[in-house]
Short mmCIF file of N, CA and C in Angstrom, two decimals:
data_model
loop_
_atom_site.label_atom_id
_atom_site.label_comp_id
_atom_site.label_asym_id
_atom_site.label_seq_id
_atom_site.Cartn_x
_atom_site.Cartn_y
_atom_site.Cartn_z
N ILE A 1 86.69 90.28 68.29
CA ILE A 1 85.69 90.07 69.34
C ILE A 1 86.34 90.23 70.71
N SER A 2 87.49 89.62 70.89
CA SER A 2 88.19 89.73 72.17
C SER A 2 88.56 91.17 72.49
N ALA A 3 88.91 91.94 71.46
CA ALA A 3 89.31 93.33 71.67
C ALA A 3 88.18 94.18 72.25
N THR A 4 86.94 93.75 72.05
CA THR A 4 85.80 94.49 72.60
C THR A 4 85.47 94.07 74.02
N GLY A 5 86.19 93.07 74.53
CA GLY A 5 85.93 92.57 75.88
C GLY A 5 85.03 91.35 75.89
N ALA A 6 84.58 90.91 74.73
CA ALA A 6 83.71 89.74 74.64
C ALA A 6 84.57 88.48 74.50
N THR A 7 83.95 87.36 74.75
CA THR A 7 84.63 86.07 74.63
C THR A 7 84.07 85.34 73.42
N PRO A 8 84.89 85.12 72.39
CA PRO A 8 84.38 84.42 71.21
C PRO A 8 84.15 82.94 71.51
N ILE A 9 83.12 82.40 70.89
CA ILE A 9 82.80 80.97 71.00
C ILE A 9 82.67 80.45 69.58
N VAL A 10 83.40 79.41 69.26
CA VAL A 10 83.28 78.78 67.95
C VAL A 10 82.19 77.72 68.08
N LEU A 11 81.16 77.87 67.25
CA LEU A 11 80.00 77.00 67.35
C LEU A 11 79.43 76.77 65.95
N ASP A 12 79.10 75.55 65.62
CA ASP A 12 78.51 75.22 64.32
C ASP A 12 77.01 75.46 64.41
N ILE A 13 76.57 76.64 64.00
CA ILE A 13 75.17 77.03 64.11
C ILE A 13 74.26 76.10 63.33
N GLU A 14 74.78 75.50 62.28
CA GLU A 14 73.97 74.61 61.45
C GLU A 14 73.61 73.33 62.18
N ASN A 15 74.47 72.90 63.09
CA ASN A 15 74.25 71.62 63.77
C ASN A 15 74.07 71.72 65.27
N ALA A 16 74.32 72.86 65.88
CA ALA A 16 74.19 73.00 67.32
C ALA A 16 72.74 72.85 67.74
N GLY A 17 72.53 72.10 68.82
CA GLY A 17 71.19 71.92 69.36
C GLY A 17 70.82 73.05 70.30
N VAL A 18 69.57 73.05 70.74
CA VAL A 18 69.07 74.08 71.64
C VAL A 18 69.89 74.14 72.92
N GLU A 19 70.22 72.99 73.49
CA GLU A 19 71.00 72.97 74.74
C GLU A 19 72.37 73.63 74.57
N GLN A 20 73.04 73.28 73.49
CA GLN A 20 74.37 73.84 73.22
C GLN A 20 74.28 75.35 73.00
N LEU A 21 73.27 75.78 72.29
CA LEU A 21 73.08 77.22 72.05
C LEU A 21 72.74 77.93 73.36
N ALA A 22 71.86 77.34 74.15
CA ALA A 22 71.48 77.96 75.42
C ALA A 22 72.68 78.12 76.33
N GLU A 23 73.56 77.14 76.33
CA GLU A 23 74.78 77.24 77.12
C GLU A 23 75.64 78.41 76.63
N ALA A 24 75.75 78.54 75.32
CA ALA A 24 76.53 79.65 74.76
C ALA A 24 75.89 81.00 75.06
N PHE A 25 74.56 81.05 75.14
CA PHE A 25 73.83 82.29 75.37
C PHE A 25 73.75 82.68 76.84
N SER A 26 74.07 81.76 77.72
CA SER A 26 73.94 82.01 79.16
C SER A 26 74.67 83.29 79.58
N GLY A 27 73.94 84.16 80.27
CA GLY A 27 74.53 85.41 80.76
C GLY A 27 74.54 86.55 79.76
N ALA A 28 74.06 86.31 78.54
CA ALA A 28 74.04 87.36 77.52
C ALA A 28 72.94 88.38 77.79
N HIS A 29 73.16 89.60 77.35
CA HIS A 29 72.15 90.65 77.42
C HIS A 29 71.17 90.52 76.26
N SER A 30 71.70 90.20 75.08
CA SER A 30 70.91 90.12 73.86
C SER A 30 71.49 89.04 72.95
N ILE A 31 70.62 88.52 72.11
CA ILE A 31 71.05 87.61 71.05
C ILE A 31 70.82 88.33 69.73
N VAL A 32 71.82 88.35 68.88
CA VAL A 32 71.69 88.90 67.54
C VAL A 32 71.90 87.74 66.57
N PHE A 33 70.84 87.38 65.85
CA PHE A 33 70.96 86.30 64.87
C PHE A 33 71.19 86.92 63.51
N SER A 34 72.43 86.83 63.05
CA SER A 34 72.76 87.39 61.73
C SER A 34 73.42 86.34 60.85
N ALA A 35 73.29 85.08 61.24
CA ALA A 35 73.88 83.99 60.46
C ALA A 35 73.11 83.83 59.15
N GLY A 36 73.80 83.39 58.13
CA GLY A 36 73.17 83.11 56.85
C GLY A 36 74.00 82.09 56.10
N ALA A 37 73.32 81.24 55.36
CA ALA A 37 74.01 80.18 54.63
C ALA A 37 74.74 80.68 53.39
N GLY A 38 74.38 81.83 52.91
CA GLY A 38 75.07 82.38 51.75
C GLY A 38 74.56 81.88 50.41
N GLY A 39 73.49 81.12 50.40
CA GLY A 39 72.88 80.68 49.14
C GLY A 39 73.62 79.55 48.47
N GLY A 40 73.03 79.06 47.41
CA GLY A 40 73.68 78.02 46.61
C GLY A 40 73.26 76.61 46.96
N ASN A 41 72.80 76.37 48.19
CA ASN A 41 72.41 75.04 48.61
C ASN A 41 71.11 75.15 49.39
N LYS A 42 70.03 74.64 48.82
CA LYS A 42 68.70 74.79 49.42
C LYS A 42 68.62 74.19 50.82
N GLU A 43 69.18 73.01 51.00
CA GLU A 43 69.10 72.34 52.30
C GLU A 43 69.87 73.13 53.36
N ARG A 44 71.05 73.60 52.99
CA ARG A 44 71.86 74.37 53.94
C ARG A 44 71.20 75.71 54.25
N THR A 45 70.63 76.34 53.25
CA THR A 45 69.93 77.60 53.46
C THR A 45 68.81 77.41 54.47
N ARG A 46 68.00 76.39 54.30
CA ARG A 46 66.90 76.11 55.24
C ARG A 46 67.46 75.77 56.62
N ALA A 47 68.55 74.99 56.66
CA ALA A 47 69.13 74.58 57.94
C ALA A 47 69.66 75.77 58.75
N VAL A 48 70.24 76.75 58.09
CA VAL A 48 70.80 77.90 58.79
C VAL A 48 69.76 79.00 58.97
N ASP A 49 69.16 79.43 57.87
CA ASP A 49 68.30 80.62 57.90
C ASP A 49 66.94 80.38 58.56
N PHE A 50 66.51 79.14 58.66
CA PHE A 50 65.26 78.86 59.38
C PHE A 50 65.51 77.99 60.61
N ASP A 51 65.99 76.77 60.40
CA ASP A 51 66.11 75.83 61.52
C ASP A 51 67.00 76.36 62.64
N ALA A 52 68.18 76.85 62.31
CA ALA A 52 69.09 77.37 63.33
C ALA A 52 68.52 78.63 63.98
N ALA A 53 67.83 79.44 63.20
CA ALA A 53 67.20 80.64 63.77
C ALA A 53 66.16 80.25 64.81
N VAL A 54 65.33 79.27 64.50
CA VAL A 54 64.29 78.83 65.45
C VAL A 54 64.92 78.20 66.69
N ARG A 55 65.96 77.38 66.49
CA ARG A 55 66.65 76.81 67.66
C ARG A 55 67.26 77.92 68.51
N SER A 56 67.76 78.97 67.88
CA SER A 56 68.34 80.09 68.62
C SER A 56 67.28 80.81 69.44
N MET A 57 66.08 80.95 68.91
CA MET A 57 64.98 81.55 69.67
C MET A 57 64.65 80.70 70.90
N GLU A 58 64.54 79.40 70.67
CA GLU A 58 64.25 78.48 71.77
C GLU A 58 65.36 78.52 72.82
N ALA A 59 66.60 78.58 72.37
CA ALA A 59 67.74 78.63 73.28
C ALA A 59 67.77 79.94 74.05
N ALA A 60 67.41 81.03 73.41
CA ALA A 60 67.36 82.32 74.10
C ALA A 60 66.37 82.25 75.25
N LYS A 61 65.19 81.70 74.98
CA LYS A 61 64.18 81.56 76.04
C LYS A 61 64.72 80.68 77.16
N GLN A 62 65.33 79.56 76.79
CA GLN A 62 65.87 78.63 77.79
C GLN A 62 66.96 79.28 78.63
N ALA A 63 67.78 80.12 78.01
CA ALA A 63 68.89 80.78 78.71
C ALA A 63 68.42 82.02 79.48
N GLY A 64 67.16 82.38 79.33
CA GLY A 64 66.64 83.55 80.02
C GLY A 64 67.05 84.87 79.40
N VAL A 65 67.35 84.86 78.09
CA VAL A 65 67.73 86.08 77.38
C VAL A 65 66.50 86.51 76.57
N SER A 66 65.86 87.59 76.99
CA SER A 66 64.61 87.98 76.34
C SER A 66 64.81 88.86 75.10
N ARG A 67 65.95 89.54 75.00
CA ARG A 67 66.18 90.45 73.86
C ARG A 67 66.76 89.68 72.70
N PHE A 68 66.09 89.70 71.55
CA PHE A 68 66.49 88.92 70.39
C PHE A 68 66.37 89.81 69.15
N VAL A 69 67.49 90.01 68.46
CA VAL A 69 67.51 90.81 67.24
C VAL A 69 67.79 89.87 66.07
N MET A 70 66.85 89.87 65.13
CA MET A 70 66.96 89.02 63.94
C MET A 70 67.33 89.89 62.75
N VAL A 71 68.40 89.52 62.06
CA VAL A 71 68.73 90.21 60.81
C VAL A 71 68.10 89.40 59.69
N SER A 72 67.10 89.99 59.07
CA SER A 72 66.37 89.37 57.98
C SER A 72 66.71 90.14 56.70
N TYR A 73 65.72 90.52 55.92
CA TYR A 73 65.95 91.41 54.78
C TYR A 73 64.66 92.15 54.48
N SER A 74 64.77 93.24 53.77
CA SER A 74 63.69 94.21 53.65
C SER A 74 62.40 93.71 53.01
N ARG A 75 62.47 92.72 52.17
CA ARG A 75 61.26 92.27 51.49
C ARG A 75 60.85 90.86 51.92
N ALA A 76 61.28 90.44 53.10
CA ALA A 76 60.99 89.08 53.57
C ALA A 76 59.49 88.82 53.72
N LEU A 77 58.75 89.84 54.06
CA LEU A 77 57.32 89.66 54.26
C LEU A 77 56.58 89.37 52.96
N VAL A 78 57.06 89.89 51.84
CA VAL A 78 56.30 89.80 50.59
C VAL A 78 56.94 88.95 49.50
N ASP A 79 58.25 88.80 49.51
CA ASP A 79 58.89 88.06 48.41
C ASP A 79 58.41 86.63 48.30
N VAL A 80 58.17 85.97 49.41
CA VAL A 80 57.78 84.56 49.36
C VAL A 80 56.49 84.36 48.56
N ASP A 81 55.62 85.36 48.58
CA ASP A 81 54.37 85.27 47.82
C ASP A 81 54.52 85.70 46.37
N ASN A 82 55.63 86.35 46.05
CA ASN A 82 55.82 86.90 44.71
C ASN A 82 56.89 86.20 43.89
N LEU A 83 57.60 85.26 44.49
CA LEU A 83 58.67 84.56 43.77
C LEU A 83 58.21 83.17 43.34
N ASP A 84 58.66 82.76 42.20
CA ASP A 84 58.44 81.39 41.73
C ASP A 84 59.29 80.47 42.62
N PRO A 85 58.70 79.41 43.15
CA PRO A 85 59.47 78.48 43.99
C PRO A 85 60.71 77.90 43.30
N GLU A 86 60.77 77.99 41.98
CA GLU A 86 61.94 77.52 41.24
C GLU A 86 63.04 78.58 41.18
N ASN A 87 62.73 79.81 41.55
CA ASN A 87 63.71 80.88 41.59
C ASN A 87 64.76 80.54 42.64
N SER A 88 66.02 80.74 42.32
CA SER A 88 67.11 80.38 43.24
C SER A 88 67.06 81.17 44.54
N PHE A 89 66.41 82.33 44.57
CA PHE A 89 66.30 83.15 45.78
C PHE A 89 65.14 82.71 46.67
N TYR A 90 64.22 81.90 46.13
CA TYR A 90 63.02 81.53 46.87
C TYR A 90 63.31 80.83 48.19
N THR A 91 64.23 79.90 48.22
CA THR A 91 64.51 79.16 49.46
C THR A 91 64.95 80.10 50.56
N TYR A 92 65.80 81.05 50.24
CA TYR A 92 66.24 82.05 51.21
C TYR A 92 65.06 82.90 51.67
N ALA A 93 64.28 83.41 50.71
CA ALA A 93 63.13 84.25 51.04
C ALA A 93 62.17 83.50 51.95
N LYS A 94 61.90 82.25 51.65
CA LYS A 94 60.98 81.44 52.45
C LYS A 94 61.54 81.19 53.84
N ALA A 95 62.81 80.87 53.94
CA ALA A 95 63.43 80.62 55.25
C ALA A 95 63.37 81.87 56.13
N LYS A 96 63.73 83.02 55.58
CA LYS A 96 63.69 84.27 56.34
C LYS A 96 62.26 84.64 56.73
N HIS A 97 61.34 84.54 55.77
CA HIS A 97 59.93 84.83 56.02
C HIS A 97 59.41 83.97 57.17
N ASP A 98 59.68 82.66 57.09
CA ASP A 98 59.16 81.74 58.10
C ASP A 98 59.82 81.95 59.46
N ALA A 99 61.12 82.20 59.49
CA ALA A 99 61.81 82.46 60.77
C ALA A 99 61.27 83.74 61.41
N ASP A 100 61.06 84.77 60.61
CA ASP A 100 60.49 86.02 61.13
C ASP A 100 59.11 85.76 61.72
N ALA A 101 58.29 84.96 61.04
CA ALA A 101 56.94 84.65 61.52
C ALA A 101 56.99 83.92 62.85
N VAL A 102 57.90 82.96 62.99
CA VAL A 102 58.04 82.25 64.26
C VAL A 102 58.44 83.22 65.36
N LEU A 103 59.39 84.10 65.07
CA LEU A 103 59.86 85.06 66.07
C LEU A 103 58.72 85.98 66.53
N ARG A 104 57.88 86.42 65.60
CA ARG A 104 56.76 87.29 65.96
C ARG A 104 55.78 86.61 66.91
N GLU A 105 55.74 85.29 66.87
CA GLU A 105 54.82 84.54 67.74
C GLU A 105 55.40 84.24 69.12
N THR A 106 56.67 84.52 69.34
CA THR A 106 57.30 84.26 70.64
C THR A 106 56.99 85.41 71.59
N ASP A 107 57.37 85.21 72.85
CA ASP A 107 57.24 86.30 73.82
C ASP A 107 58.58 87.02 74.02
N LEU A 108 59.53 86.78 73.12
CA LEU A 108 60.82 87.46 73.19
C LEU A 108 60.65 88.95 72.86
N ASP A 109 61.51 89.78 73.40
CA ASP A 109 61.54 91.20 73.07
C ASP A 109 62.36 91.34 71.79
N TYR A 110 61.73 91.03 70.69
CA TYR A 110 62.44 90.94 69.42
C TYR A 110 62.45 92.26 68.67
N THR A 111 63.43 92.38 67.80
CA THR A 111 63.44 93.37 66.73
C THR A 111 63.89 92.61 65.48
N ILE A 112 63.11 92.72 64.42
CA ILE A 112 63.49 92.13 63.14
C ILE A 112 64.02 93.27 62.28
N LEU A 113 65.27 93.15 61.87
CA LEU A 113 65.88 94.17 61.01
C LEU A 113 65.87 93.68 59.57
N GLY A 114 65.37 94.53 58.69
CA GLY A 114 65.28 94.18 57.28
C GLY A 114 66.09 95.12 56.41
N PRO A 115 67.40 94.88 56.34
CA PRO A 115 68.20 95.72 55.45
C PRO A 115 67.95 95.37 53.99
N GLY A 116 68.29 96.32 53.12
CA GLY A 116 68.22 96.08 51.68
C GLY A 116 69.44 95.29 51.23
N ALA A 117 69.72 95.34 49.94
CA ALA A 117 70.87 94.64 49.36
C ALA A 117 72.14 95.19 50.00
N LEU A 118 73.01 94.30 50.43
CA LEU A 118 74.20 94.69 51.18
C LEU A 118 75.34 95.12 50.27
N THR A 119 76.04 96.16 50.73
CA THR A 119 77.23 96.65 50.02
C THR A 119 78.41 96.68 50.98
N LEU A 120 79.58 96.94 50.44
CA LEU A 120 80.79 97.07 51.26
C LEU A 120 81.16 98.54 51.48
N ASP A 121 80.22 99.43 51.22
CA ASP A 121 80.47 100.86 51.44
C ASP A 121 80.68 101.13 52.93
N PRO A 122 81.39 102.20 53.26
CA PRO A 122 81.57 102.55 54.67
C PRO A 122 80.25 103.03 55.27
N ALA A 123 80.16 102.96 56.58
CA ALA A 123 78.95 103.39 57.28
C ALA A 123 78.77 104.90 57.16
N SER A 124 77.58 105.30 56.80
CA SER A 124 77.23 106.72 56.81
C SER A 124 76.51 107.06 58.12
N LYS A 125 76.04 106.01 58.81
CA LYS A 125 75.23 106.13 60.03
C LYS A 125 73.93 106.87 59.75
N LYS A 126 73.50 106.80 58.49
CA LYS A 126 72.23 107.41 58.08
C LYS A 126 71.46 106.41 57.23
N ILE A 127 70.14 106.35 57.49
CA ILE A 127 69.30 105.37 56.80
C ILE A 127 67.98 105.99 56.39
N THR A 128 67.25 105.26 55.58
CA THR A 128 65.86 105.57 55.23
C THR A 128 65.04 104.38 55.67
N ILE A 129 63.97 104.64 56.40
CA ILE A 129 63.09 103.57 56.85
C ILE A 129 62.09 103.24 55.73
N ALA A 130 61.87 101.96 55.52
CA ALA A 130 60.90 101.48 54.54
C ALA A 130 59.69 100.92 55.30
N ASP A 131 58.60 100.69 54.59
CA ASP A 131 57.42 100.13 55.24
C ASP A 131 57.59 98.62 55.43
N GLU A 132 56.54 97.96 55.90
CA GLU A 132 56.63 96.52 56.21
C GLU A 132 56.90 95.66 54.99
N THR A 133 56.64 96.18 53.80
CA THR A 133 56.89 95.42 52.58
C THR A 133 58.21 95.79 51.91
N GLY A 134 58.96 96.70 52.54
CA GLY A 134 60.24 97.12 51.98
C GLY A 134 60.11 98.29 51.03
N ASN A 135 58.91 98.85 50.93
CA ASN A 135 58.67 99.97 50.02
C ASN A 135 58.91 101.30 50.73
N ILE A 136 59.21 102.31 49.92
CA ILE A 136 59.35 103.69 50.40
C ILE A 136 58.29 104.51 49.67
N ASP A 137 57.45 105.17 50.44
CA ASP A 137 56.35 105.97 49.86
C ASP A 137 55.51 105.13 48.90
N GLY A 138 55.25 103.88 49.29
CA GLY A 138 54.38 103.01 48.51
C GLY A 138 54.99 102.34 47.30
N LYS A 139 56.28 102.59 47.05
CA LYS A 139 56.92 102.00 45.88
C LYS A 139 58.20 101.28 46.27
N ALA A 140 58.49 100.21 45.54
CA ALA A 140 59.77 99.53 45.74
C ALA A 140 60.89 100.50 45.38
N PRO A 141 61.95 100.53 46.18
CA PRO A 141 63.03 101.48 45.87
C PRO A 141 63.74 101.10 44.58
N GLU A 142 64.22 102.11 43.88
CA GLU A 142 65.05 101.87 42.70
C GLU A 142 66.28 101.09 43.15
N ALA A 143 66.91 100.36 42.26
CA ALA A 143 68.05 99.51 42.60
C ALA A 143 69.11 100.25 43.39
N GLU A 144 69.45 101.47 42.97
CA GLU A 144 70.51 102.21 43.66
C GLU A 144 70.07 102.69 45.05
N ASN A 145 68.75 102.79 45.28
CA ASN A 145 68.25 103.23 46.58
C ASN A 145 67.84 102.07 47.48
N GLY A 146 67.94 100.87 47.01
CA GLY A 146 67.53 99.70 47.78
C GLY A 146 68.70 98.98 48.41
N LYS A 147 69.79 99.70 48.63
CA LYS A 147 71.00 99.08 49.18
C LYS A 147 71.32 99.67 50.54
N VAL A 148 72.14 98.92 51.28
CA VAL A 148 72.59 99.39 52.58
C VAL A 148 73.98 98.80 52.84
N SER A 149 74.85 99.61 53.39
CA SER A 149 76.19 99.11 53.67
C SER A 149 76.15 98.13 54.85
N ARG A 150 76.98 97.13 54.79
CA ARG A 150 77.09 96.18 55.90
C ARG A 150 77.44 96.92 57.19
N GLU A 151 78.26 97.95 57.05
CA GLU A 151 78.64 98.73 58.24
C GLU A 151 77.43 99.46 58.82
N ASN A 152 76.54 99.96 57.97
CA ASN A 152 75.32 100.59 58.50
C ASN A 152 74.43 99.56 59.19
N VAL A 153 74.37 98.35 58.66
CA VAL A 153 73.61 97.29 59.32
C VAL A 153 74.18 97.06 60.73
N ALA A 154 75.50 96.99 60.83
CA ALA A 154 76.14 96.82 62.14
C ALA A 154 75.80 97.99 63.06
N GLU A 155 75.78 99.20 62.53
CA GLU A 155 75.43 100.38 63.33
C GLU A 155 73.98 100.30 63.81
N VAL A 156 73.08 99.83 62.96
CA VAL A 156 71.68 99.68 63.35
C VAL A 156 71.55 98.61 64.43
N ILE A 157 72.24 97.49 64.26
CA ILE A 157 72.22 96.43 65.28
C ILE A 157 72.69 97.01 66.61
N THR A 158 73.81 97.70 66.60
CA THR A 158 74.35 98.29 67.83
C THR A 158 73.33 99.24 68.45
N HIS A 159 72.71 100.05 67.64
CA HIS A 159 71.72 101.01 68.15
C HIS A 159 70.55 100.31 68.83
N VAL A 160 69.95 99.31 68.17
CA VAL A 160 68.77 98.68 68.77
C VAL A 160 69.12 97.84 69.99
N VAL A 161 70.33 97.30 70.04
CA VAL A 161 70.75 96.56 71.23
C VAL A 161 71.03 97.53 72.38
N ASP A 162 71.79 98.59 72.11
CA ASP A 162 72.16 99.54 73.17
C ASP A 162 70.98 100.30 73.72
N THR A 163 70.03 100.67 72.87
CA THR A 163 68.91 101.51 73.30
C THR A 163 67.63 100.73 73.55
N GLU A 164 67.63 99.46 73.16
CA GLU A 164 66.44 98.60 73.22
C GLU A 164 65.29 99.18 72.41
N ALA A 165 65.63 99.94 71.37
CA ALA A 165 64.63 100.53 70.48
C ALA A 165 63.96 99.47 69.63
N ALA A 166 62.78 99.79 69.17
CA ALA A 166 62.04 99.00 68.18
C ALA A 166 61.70 97.59 68.66
N GLN A 167 61.41 97.45 69.95
CA GLN A 167 61.05 96.13 70.45
C GLN A 167 59.70 95.70 69.90
N ARG A 168 59.63 94.41 69.60
CA ARG A 168 58.45 93.75 69.05
C ARG A 168 57.98 94.43 67.76
N SER A 169 58.97 94.77 66.94
CA SER A 169 58.65 95.38 65.66
C SER A 169 59.68 95.00 64.59
N THR A 170 59.33 95.30 63.36
CA THR A 170 60.19 95.07 62.22
C THR A 170 60.62 96.42 61.68
N VAL A 171 61.91 96.56 61.41
CA VAL A 171 62.46 97.80 60.87
C VAL A 171 63.16 97.47 59.56
N ASN A 172 62.52 97.84 58.45
CA ASN A 172 63.12 97.68 57.13
C ASN A 172 63.81 98.99 56.77
N PHE A 173 65.01 98.89 56.20
CA PHE A 173 65.77 100.12 55.97
C PHE A 173 66.79 99.97 54.84
N TYR A 174 67.20 101.14 54.34
CA TYR A 174 68.21 101.26 53.30
C TYR A 174 69.15 102.40 53.71
N ASP A 175 70.27 102.53 53.05
CA ASP A 175 71.10 103.71 53.26
C ASP A 175 70.24 104.92 52.91
N GLY A 176 70.43 105.99 53.66
CA GLY A 176 69.60 107.17 53.43
C GLY A 176 70.19 108.43 54.02
N SER A 177 69.33 109.32 54.48
CA SER A 177 69.78 110.63 54.94
C SER A 177 69.40 110.96 56.38
N THR A 178 68.76 110.03 57.09
CA THR A 178 68.34 110.27 58.47
C THR A 178 69.25 109.52 59.43
N ALA A 179 69.74 110.21 60.45
CA ALA A 179 70.59 109.57 61.45
C ALA A 179 69.87 108.36 62.06
N ILE A 180 70.59 107.29 62.28
CA ILE A 180 70.00 106.05 62.79
C ILE A 180 69.20 106.31 64.07
N ALA A 181 69.76 107.04 65.02
CA ALA A 181 69.07 107.30 66.29
C ALA A 181 67.77 108.06 66.09
N GLU A 182 67.72 108.89 65.07
CA GLU A 182 66.49 109.64 64.78
C GLU A 182 65.49 108.75 64.04
N ALA A 183 65.97 107.91 63.16
CA ALA A 183 65.11 107.05 62.35
C ALA A 183 64.50 105.93 63.17
N ILE A 184 65.25 105.43 64.16
CA ILE A 184 64.77 104.30 64.98
C ILE A 184 64.82 104.73 66.44
N SER A 185 63.67 105.14 66.95
CA SER A 185 63.63 105.59 68.35
C SER A 185 62.91 104.58 69.22
#
């Protein structure tokens, strides 16, 4: 982080209040919320993926930072209605779904990014855009086509922050064959 000219701040996102977050956000151009609890603990998942996300939105407004990029996942809009609440993925799906819904109701210049299943593959800088439900051409992508490299996610984040593309919209995507700048204008 320091090598890029930024100043790192160590902050416990799970427990930081709005005031503490707003102080950390002061002077920022954009906020990118990509924190995640990593699963395994329902309370922690809700605390990070929903509660901390909402506090971050409130802190962005308080700090006067209008650009907010949320990293969600490609099927956040529909999974919550299709998963059994006893499914171990349900808590995550519900937290992301609900945080995205809160963000859509704010006056922030948001972009919600919905990547598919994450891989450690290198960035191709090429993606395929999915619809609001995470489908491509009306169908859920096959397992091998429903993935995206973490590096491509970082490239998409960089693109939407640098160009301010896709404001007040959701962009669901997977690794694909279209250059990011062409896919997200």
